[in-house]
Coordinates of C-alpha atoms in Angstrom, one line a residue:
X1 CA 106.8 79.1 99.1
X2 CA 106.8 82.6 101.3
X3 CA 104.0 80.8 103.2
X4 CA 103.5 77.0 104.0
X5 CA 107.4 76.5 103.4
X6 CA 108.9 79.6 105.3
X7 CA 111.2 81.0 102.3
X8 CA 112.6 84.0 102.2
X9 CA 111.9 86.4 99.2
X10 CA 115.4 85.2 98.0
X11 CA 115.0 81.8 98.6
X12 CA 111.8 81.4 96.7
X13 CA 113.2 83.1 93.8
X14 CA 116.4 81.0 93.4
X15 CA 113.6 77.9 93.7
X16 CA 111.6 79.2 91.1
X17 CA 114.8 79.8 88.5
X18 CA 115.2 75.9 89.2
X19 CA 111.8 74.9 88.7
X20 CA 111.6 77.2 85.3
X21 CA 115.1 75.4 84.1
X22 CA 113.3 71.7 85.1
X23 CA 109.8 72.6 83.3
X24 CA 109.5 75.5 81.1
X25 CA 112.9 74.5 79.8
X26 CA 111.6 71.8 78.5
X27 CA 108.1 72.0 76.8
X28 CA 106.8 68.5 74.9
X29 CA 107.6 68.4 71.2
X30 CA 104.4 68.0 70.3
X31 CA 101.4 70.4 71.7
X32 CA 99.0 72.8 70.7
X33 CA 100.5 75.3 68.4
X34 CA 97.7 75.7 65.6
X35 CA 94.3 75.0 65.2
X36 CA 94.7 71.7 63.1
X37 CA 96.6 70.3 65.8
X38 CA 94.8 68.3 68.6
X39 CA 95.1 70.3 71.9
X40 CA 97.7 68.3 74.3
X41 CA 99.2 70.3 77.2
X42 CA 102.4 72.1 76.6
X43 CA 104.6 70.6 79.5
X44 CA 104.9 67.5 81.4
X45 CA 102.7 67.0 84.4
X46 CA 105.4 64.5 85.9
X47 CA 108.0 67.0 85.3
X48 CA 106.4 70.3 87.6
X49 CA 105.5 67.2 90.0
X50 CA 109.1 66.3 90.7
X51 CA 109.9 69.9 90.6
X52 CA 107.5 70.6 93.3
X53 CA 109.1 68.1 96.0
X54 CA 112.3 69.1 94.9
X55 CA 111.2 72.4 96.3
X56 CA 109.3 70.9 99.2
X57 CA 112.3 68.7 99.7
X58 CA 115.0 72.3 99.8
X59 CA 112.4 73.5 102.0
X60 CA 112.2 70.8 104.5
X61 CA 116.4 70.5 104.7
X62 CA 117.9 74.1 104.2
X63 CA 118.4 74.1 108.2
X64 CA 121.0 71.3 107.9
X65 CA 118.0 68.3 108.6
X66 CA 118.6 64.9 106.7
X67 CA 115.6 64.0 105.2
X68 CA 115.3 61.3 102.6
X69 CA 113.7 62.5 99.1
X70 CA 110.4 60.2 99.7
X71 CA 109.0 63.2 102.7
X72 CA 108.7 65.5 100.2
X73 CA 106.0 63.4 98.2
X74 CA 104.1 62.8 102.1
X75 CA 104.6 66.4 103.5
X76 CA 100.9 68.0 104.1
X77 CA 99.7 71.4 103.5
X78 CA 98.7 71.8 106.9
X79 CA 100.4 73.5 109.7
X80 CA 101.0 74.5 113.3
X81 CA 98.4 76.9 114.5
X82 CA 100.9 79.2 115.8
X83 CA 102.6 79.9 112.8
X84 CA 101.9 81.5 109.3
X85 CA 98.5 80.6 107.7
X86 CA 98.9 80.0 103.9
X87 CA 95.8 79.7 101.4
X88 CA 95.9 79.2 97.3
X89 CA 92.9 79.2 94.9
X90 CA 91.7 76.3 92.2
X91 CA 89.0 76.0 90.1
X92 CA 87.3 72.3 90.7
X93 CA 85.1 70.5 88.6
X94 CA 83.3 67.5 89.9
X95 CA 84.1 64.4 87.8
X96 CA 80.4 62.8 88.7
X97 CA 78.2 65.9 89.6
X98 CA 80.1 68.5 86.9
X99 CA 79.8 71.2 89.6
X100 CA 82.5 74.0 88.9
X101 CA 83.5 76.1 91.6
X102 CA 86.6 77.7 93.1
X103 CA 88.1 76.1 95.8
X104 CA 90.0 77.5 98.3
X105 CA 93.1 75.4 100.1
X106 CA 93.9 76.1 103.7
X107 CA 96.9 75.0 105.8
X108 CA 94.6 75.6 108.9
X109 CA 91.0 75.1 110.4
X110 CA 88.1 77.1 109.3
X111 CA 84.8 75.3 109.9
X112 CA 81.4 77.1 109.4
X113 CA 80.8 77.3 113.0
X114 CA 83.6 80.3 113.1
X115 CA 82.1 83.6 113.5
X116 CA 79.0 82.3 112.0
X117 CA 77.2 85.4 113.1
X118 CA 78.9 87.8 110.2
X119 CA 76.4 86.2 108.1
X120 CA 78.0 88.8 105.2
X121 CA 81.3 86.8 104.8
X122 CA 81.0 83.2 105.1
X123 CA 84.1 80.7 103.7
X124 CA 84.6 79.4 100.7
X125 CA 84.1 75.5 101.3
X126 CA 84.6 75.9 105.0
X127 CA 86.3 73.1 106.3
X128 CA 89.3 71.4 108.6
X129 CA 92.7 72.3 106.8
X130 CA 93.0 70.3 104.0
X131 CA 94.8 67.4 104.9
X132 CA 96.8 67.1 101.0
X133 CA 100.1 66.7 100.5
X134 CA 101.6 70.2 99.0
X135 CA 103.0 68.9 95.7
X136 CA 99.5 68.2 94.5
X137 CA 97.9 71.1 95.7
X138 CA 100.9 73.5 94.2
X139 CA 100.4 71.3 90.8
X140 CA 96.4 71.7 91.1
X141 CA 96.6 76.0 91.2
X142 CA 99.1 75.8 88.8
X143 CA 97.6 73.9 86.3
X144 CA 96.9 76.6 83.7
X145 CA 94.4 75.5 80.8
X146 CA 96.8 74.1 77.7
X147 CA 100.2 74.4 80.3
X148 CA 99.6 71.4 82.7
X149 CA 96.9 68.6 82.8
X150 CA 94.4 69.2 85.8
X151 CA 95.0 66.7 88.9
X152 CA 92.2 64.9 90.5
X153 CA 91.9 64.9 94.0
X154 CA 89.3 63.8 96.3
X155 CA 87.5 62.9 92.7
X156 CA 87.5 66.5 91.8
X157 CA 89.6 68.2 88.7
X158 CA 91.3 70.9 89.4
X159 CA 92.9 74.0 87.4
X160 CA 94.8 76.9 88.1
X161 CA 92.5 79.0 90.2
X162 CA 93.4 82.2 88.1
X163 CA 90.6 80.7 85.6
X164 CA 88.1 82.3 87.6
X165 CA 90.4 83.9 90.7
X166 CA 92.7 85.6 88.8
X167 CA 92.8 88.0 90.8
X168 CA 92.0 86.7 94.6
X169 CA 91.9 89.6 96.6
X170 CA 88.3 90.0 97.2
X171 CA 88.2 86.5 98.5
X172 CA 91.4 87.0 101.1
X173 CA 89.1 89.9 102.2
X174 CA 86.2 87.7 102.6
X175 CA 88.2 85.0 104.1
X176 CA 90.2 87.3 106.7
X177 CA 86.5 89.0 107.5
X178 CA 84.9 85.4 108.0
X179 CA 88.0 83.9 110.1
X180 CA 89.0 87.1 112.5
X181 CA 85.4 88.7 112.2
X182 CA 87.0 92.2 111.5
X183 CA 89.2 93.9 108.7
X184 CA 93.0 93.7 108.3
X185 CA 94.7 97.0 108.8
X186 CA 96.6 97.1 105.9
X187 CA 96.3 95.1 103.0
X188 CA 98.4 94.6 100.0
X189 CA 98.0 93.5 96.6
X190 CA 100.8 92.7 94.3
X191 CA 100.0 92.2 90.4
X192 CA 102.6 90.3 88.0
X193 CA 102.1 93.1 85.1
X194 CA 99.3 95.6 84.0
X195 CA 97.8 94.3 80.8
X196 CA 96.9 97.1 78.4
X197 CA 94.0 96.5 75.4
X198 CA 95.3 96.8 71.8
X199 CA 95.1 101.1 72.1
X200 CA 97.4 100.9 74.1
X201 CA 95.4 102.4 77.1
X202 CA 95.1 100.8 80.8
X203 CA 91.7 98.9 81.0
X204 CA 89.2 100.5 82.6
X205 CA 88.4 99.7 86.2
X206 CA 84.6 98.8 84.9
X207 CA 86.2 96.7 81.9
X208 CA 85.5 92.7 81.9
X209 CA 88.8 90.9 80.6
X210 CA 86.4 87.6 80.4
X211 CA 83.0 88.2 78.2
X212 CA 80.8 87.3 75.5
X213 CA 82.9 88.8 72.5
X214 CA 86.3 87.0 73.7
X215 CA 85.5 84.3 71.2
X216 CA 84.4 86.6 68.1
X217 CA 84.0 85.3 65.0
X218 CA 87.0 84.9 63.6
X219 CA 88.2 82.6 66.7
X220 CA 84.6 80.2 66.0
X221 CA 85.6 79.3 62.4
X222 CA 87.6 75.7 62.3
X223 CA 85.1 73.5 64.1
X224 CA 85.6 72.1 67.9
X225 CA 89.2 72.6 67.6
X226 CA 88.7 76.4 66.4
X227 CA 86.5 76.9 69.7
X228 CA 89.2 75.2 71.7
X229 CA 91.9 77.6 70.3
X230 CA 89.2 80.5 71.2
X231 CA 88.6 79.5 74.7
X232 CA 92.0 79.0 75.3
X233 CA 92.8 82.6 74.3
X234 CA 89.8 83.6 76.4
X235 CA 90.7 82.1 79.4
X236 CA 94.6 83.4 78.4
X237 CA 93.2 87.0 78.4
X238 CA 91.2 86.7 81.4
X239 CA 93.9 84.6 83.7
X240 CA 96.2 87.7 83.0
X241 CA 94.2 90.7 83.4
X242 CA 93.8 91.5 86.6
X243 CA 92.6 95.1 87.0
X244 CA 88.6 94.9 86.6
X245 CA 85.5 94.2 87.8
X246 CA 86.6 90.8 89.3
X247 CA 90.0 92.0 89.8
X248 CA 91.1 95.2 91.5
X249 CA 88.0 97.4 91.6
X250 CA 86.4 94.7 93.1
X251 CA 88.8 94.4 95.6
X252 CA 89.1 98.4 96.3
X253 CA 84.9 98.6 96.3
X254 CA 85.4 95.9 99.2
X255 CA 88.3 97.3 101.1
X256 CA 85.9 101.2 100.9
X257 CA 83.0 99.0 102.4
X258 CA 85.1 97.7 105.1
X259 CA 87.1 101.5 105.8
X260 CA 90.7 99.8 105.2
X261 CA 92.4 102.8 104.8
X262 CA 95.8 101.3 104.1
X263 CA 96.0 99.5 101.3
X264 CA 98.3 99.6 98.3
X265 CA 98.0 98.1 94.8
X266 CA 101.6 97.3 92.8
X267 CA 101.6 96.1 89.1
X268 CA 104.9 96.8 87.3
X269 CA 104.0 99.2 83.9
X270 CA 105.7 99.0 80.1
X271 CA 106.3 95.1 78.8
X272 CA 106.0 93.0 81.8
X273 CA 102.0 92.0 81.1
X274 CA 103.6 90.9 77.6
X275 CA 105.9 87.7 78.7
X276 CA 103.7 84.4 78.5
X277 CA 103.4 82.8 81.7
X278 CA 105.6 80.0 80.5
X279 CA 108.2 82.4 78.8
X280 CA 112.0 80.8 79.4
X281 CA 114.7 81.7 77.2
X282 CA 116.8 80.7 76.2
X283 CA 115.3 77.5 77.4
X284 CA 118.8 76.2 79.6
X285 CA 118.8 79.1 81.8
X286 CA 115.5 81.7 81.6
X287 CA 118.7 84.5 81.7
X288 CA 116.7 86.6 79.0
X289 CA 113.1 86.3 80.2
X290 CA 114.4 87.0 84.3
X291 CA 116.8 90.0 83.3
X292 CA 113.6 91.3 81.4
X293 CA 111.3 90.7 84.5
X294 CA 114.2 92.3 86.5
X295 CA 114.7 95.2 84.8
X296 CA 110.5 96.1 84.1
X297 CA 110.3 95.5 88.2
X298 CA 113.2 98.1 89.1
X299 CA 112.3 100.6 86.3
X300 CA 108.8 100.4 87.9
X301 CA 109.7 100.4 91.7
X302 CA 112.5 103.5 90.5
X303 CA 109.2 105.8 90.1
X304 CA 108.7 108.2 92.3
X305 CA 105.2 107.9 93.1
X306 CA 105.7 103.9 93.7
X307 CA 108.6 104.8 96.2
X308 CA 106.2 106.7 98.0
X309 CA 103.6 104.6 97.9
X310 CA 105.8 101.7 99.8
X311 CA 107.1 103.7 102.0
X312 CA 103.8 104.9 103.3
X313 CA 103.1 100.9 103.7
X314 CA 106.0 99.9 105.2
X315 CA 105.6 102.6 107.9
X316 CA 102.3 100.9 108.5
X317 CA 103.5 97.2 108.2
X318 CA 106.3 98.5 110.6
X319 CA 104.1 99.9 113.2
X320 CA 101.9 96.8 113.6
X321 CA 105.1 94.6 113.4
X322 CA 106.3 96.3 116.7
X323 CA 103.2 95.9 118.6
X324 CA 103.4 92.4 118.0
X325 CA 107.2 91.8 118.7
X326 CA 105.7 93.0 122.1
X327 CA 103.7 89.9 122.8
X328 CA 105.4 86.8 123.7
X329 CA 104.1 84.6 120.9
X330 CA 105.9 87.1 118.2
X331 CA 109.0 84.8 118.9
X332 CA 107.8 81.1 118.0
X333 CA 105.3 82.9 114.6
X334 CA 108.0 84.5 113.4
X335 CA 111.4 83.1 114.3
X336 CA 111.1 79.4 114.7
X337 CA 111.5 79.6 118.1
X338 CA 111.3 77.1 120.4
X339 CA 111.9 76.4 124.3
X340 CA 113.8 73.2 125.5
X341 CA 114.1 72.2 129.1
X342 CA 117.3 70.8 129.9
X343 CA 116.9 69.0 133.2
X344 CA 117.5 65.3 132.8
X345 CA 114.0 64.1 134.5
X346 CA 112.1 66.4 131.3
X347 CA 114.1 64.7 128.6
X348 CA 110.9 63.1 128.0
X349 CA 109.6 66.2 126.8
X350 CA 108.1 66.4 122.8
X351 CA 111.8 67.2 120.9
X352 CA 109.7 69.9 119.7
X353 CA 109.8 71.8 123.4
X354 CA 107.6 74.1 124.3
X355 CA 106.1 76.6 121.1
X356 CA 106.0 79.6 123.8
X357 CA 107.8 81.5 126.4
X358 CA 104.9 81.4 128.5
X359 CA 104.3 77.9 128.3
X360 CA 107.8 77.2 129.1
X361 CA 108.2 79.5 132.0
X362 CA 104.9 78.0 133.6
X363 CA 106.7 74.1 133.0
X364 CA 110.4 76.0 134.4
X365 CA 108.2 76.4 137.4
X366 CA 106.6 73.2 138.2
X367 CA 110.0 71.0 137.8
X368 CA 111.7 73.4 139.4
X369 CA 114.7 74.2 136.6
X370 CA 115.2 77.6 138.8
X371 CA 115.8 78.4 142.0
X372 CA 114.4 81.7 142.5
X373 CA 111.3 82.8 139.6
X374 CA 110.9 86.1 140.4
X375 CA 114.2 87.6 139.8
X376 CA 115.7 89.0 137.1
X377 CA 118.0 86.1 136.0
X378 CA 115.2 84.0 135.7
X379 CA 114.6 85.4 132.7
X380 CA 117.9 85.0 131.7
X381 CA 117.6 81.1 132.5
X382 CA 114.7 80.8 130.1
X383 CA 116.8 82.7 127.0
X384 CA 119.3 80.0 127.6
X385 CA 116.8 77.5 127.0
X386 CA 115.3 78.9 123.6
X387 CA 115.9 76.6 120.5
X388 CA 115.6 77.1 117.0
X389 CA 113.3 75.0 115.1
X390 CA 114.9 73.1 112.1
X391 CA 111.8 71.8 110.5
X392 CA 109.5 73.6 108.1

């Protein structure tokens, strides 16, 4: 939602109190609750689908366009080049072959040929953006193991990618290092709880959530359905810690490697690891469960030490932001702004316009909008041509 769709912070929570009232409001009757019980996934896949474009659909209006409901089900997860890149992890599992792997979703290009000298970071199945429409790929990284059914896509299952990306960090790394050929400048990593082991204690930064013992004994007795109801809880345990070897440390060895000096991990302390992923009560409104998330987030952010910690980042994020308000493209990336010429013999123009000042002040010239390009209110001419965009 922050990325492909353009939300705001606000936005994207109001949509996801919506999409928790339409799905985790309303869990099936009859799903896996005991191990004499044949596993059947806890909510409607149709359900989170029509969630999804209704989301899509809010995304694709909230400027005042008309669009009929239908888009949403055809709008693709690709996107301009100029404008935020967005990727999301699944775990895939070929129907034929019964490969497994974790695939990576792109809404732009990355083909092998990129920077295929830093031979040390090459991209997950590099490949053109991946021409899908964005319900199906939001409902194949959310489809968490006994929550949602995988989709198939492209003859491929797919799950939620936090089965074996659950936390994807390292791979951003890899990804921004194989795309850019160098390191972002800062880099920030936002948990949703820190899981703590039955002591009590904060895992270790060398503990594995995912291992051999996570089915002991006493989760192998009851046949095939007693293993299902241990690898469920394995997978459970590992999808929500996200602090070890595969997780965080992993993620801070890489960033030491690569001398990223700014970087910042957040995961809210005390009870917040504890709400199930699905947690919504009561089920008509989520108020409970989201007053709980609320008030664990600001008792966390209300520390002292995490204060600090985001303001030392923001004085970073601020800095680089400024440098690139600078540069003309800063304008069409980051405010949907476009240029529009409005002499009659362009009408013919793309209703898009032009994506950048420059472009636009190079066409002002040639059709001869202006008078005189070299003063001052020439500049003033191509302001009174800027647009903003009203499509996603």
């Amino acid at each position: 939602m922050l990325g492909r769709l353009r939300m705001t912070v606000d936005e994207a929570l109001g949509q996801y109190e919506i999409f928790g009232n339409d799905v985790f409001g309303k869990e099936r009757r009859c799903h896996i609750r005991s191990r004499f019980w044949f596993p059947r996934e806890k909510y409607s896949s149709e359900k989170a689908m029509l969630a999804f474009m209704k989301i899509i659909h809010k995304s694709m209006t909230r400027n005042g366009r008309r669009l009929p409901e239908y888009q949403a089900e055809l709008e693709l997860f690709p996107y301009r080049i100029d404008r935020t890149r967005t990727i999301v992890f699944s775990f895939s599992i070929a129907k034929k072959e019964g490969i497994e792997m974790i695939y990576l979703w792109r809404s732009y290009n990355h083909e092998t040929d990129i920077n295929a000298s830093d031979n040390a970071y090459k991209p997950l199945n590099a490949s053109a953006a991946n021409a899908t429409p964005i319900w199906q790929i939001a409902r194949a990284t959310s489809a968490a193991p006994s929550l949602f059914e995988p989709i198939t896509i492209h003859d491929q299952n797919h799950f939620d990618g936090g089965i074996v990306a659950n936390n994807p960090s390292t791979y951003v790394l890899h990804e921004v290092r194989a795309l850019h050929g160098y390191s972002p400048k800062v880099f920030i990593s936002i948990g949703c709880g820190l899981k703590r082991r039955g002591n009590g204690k904060i895992p270790a930064e060398n503990s594995e959530a995912f291992n051999d013992d996570t089915m002991g004994p006493s989760k192998r007795k009851g046949g095939n359905i007693g293993k299902w109801h241990g690898f469920l809880g394995g997978v459970k345990d590992f999808m929500t810690d996200t602090e070890g070897v595969y997780g965080v440390q992993g993620w801070n060895n890489a960033c030491n490697i690569l001398q990223i000096e700014h970087r910042g991990r957040f995961n809210v302390e005390g009870e917040l690891a504890t709400i199930a992923l699905d947690d919504w009560k009561p089920t008509k409104s989520g108020r409970s469960t989201l007053d709980k998330i609320r008030q664990e987030t600001y008792d966390y952010l209300s520390q002292e030490a995490v204060q600090e910690k985001i303001a030392k980042m923001a004085r970073e994020l601020v800095n680089i932001r400024r440098e690139r308000a600078e540069t003309e493209r800063w304008e069409s990336f980051a405010l949907d702004v476009a240029y529009r010429c409005p002499r009659s013999s362009c009408r013919g123009q793309s209703s898009r316009g032009y994506g950048t000042r420059d472009e636009f002040r190079k066409h002002a010239i040639f059709c001869g909008g202006h008078d005189d390009t070299t003063d001052s209110s020439f500049e003033e001419y191509l302001n009174s041509c800027r647009k903003l965009l009203t499509k996603v």
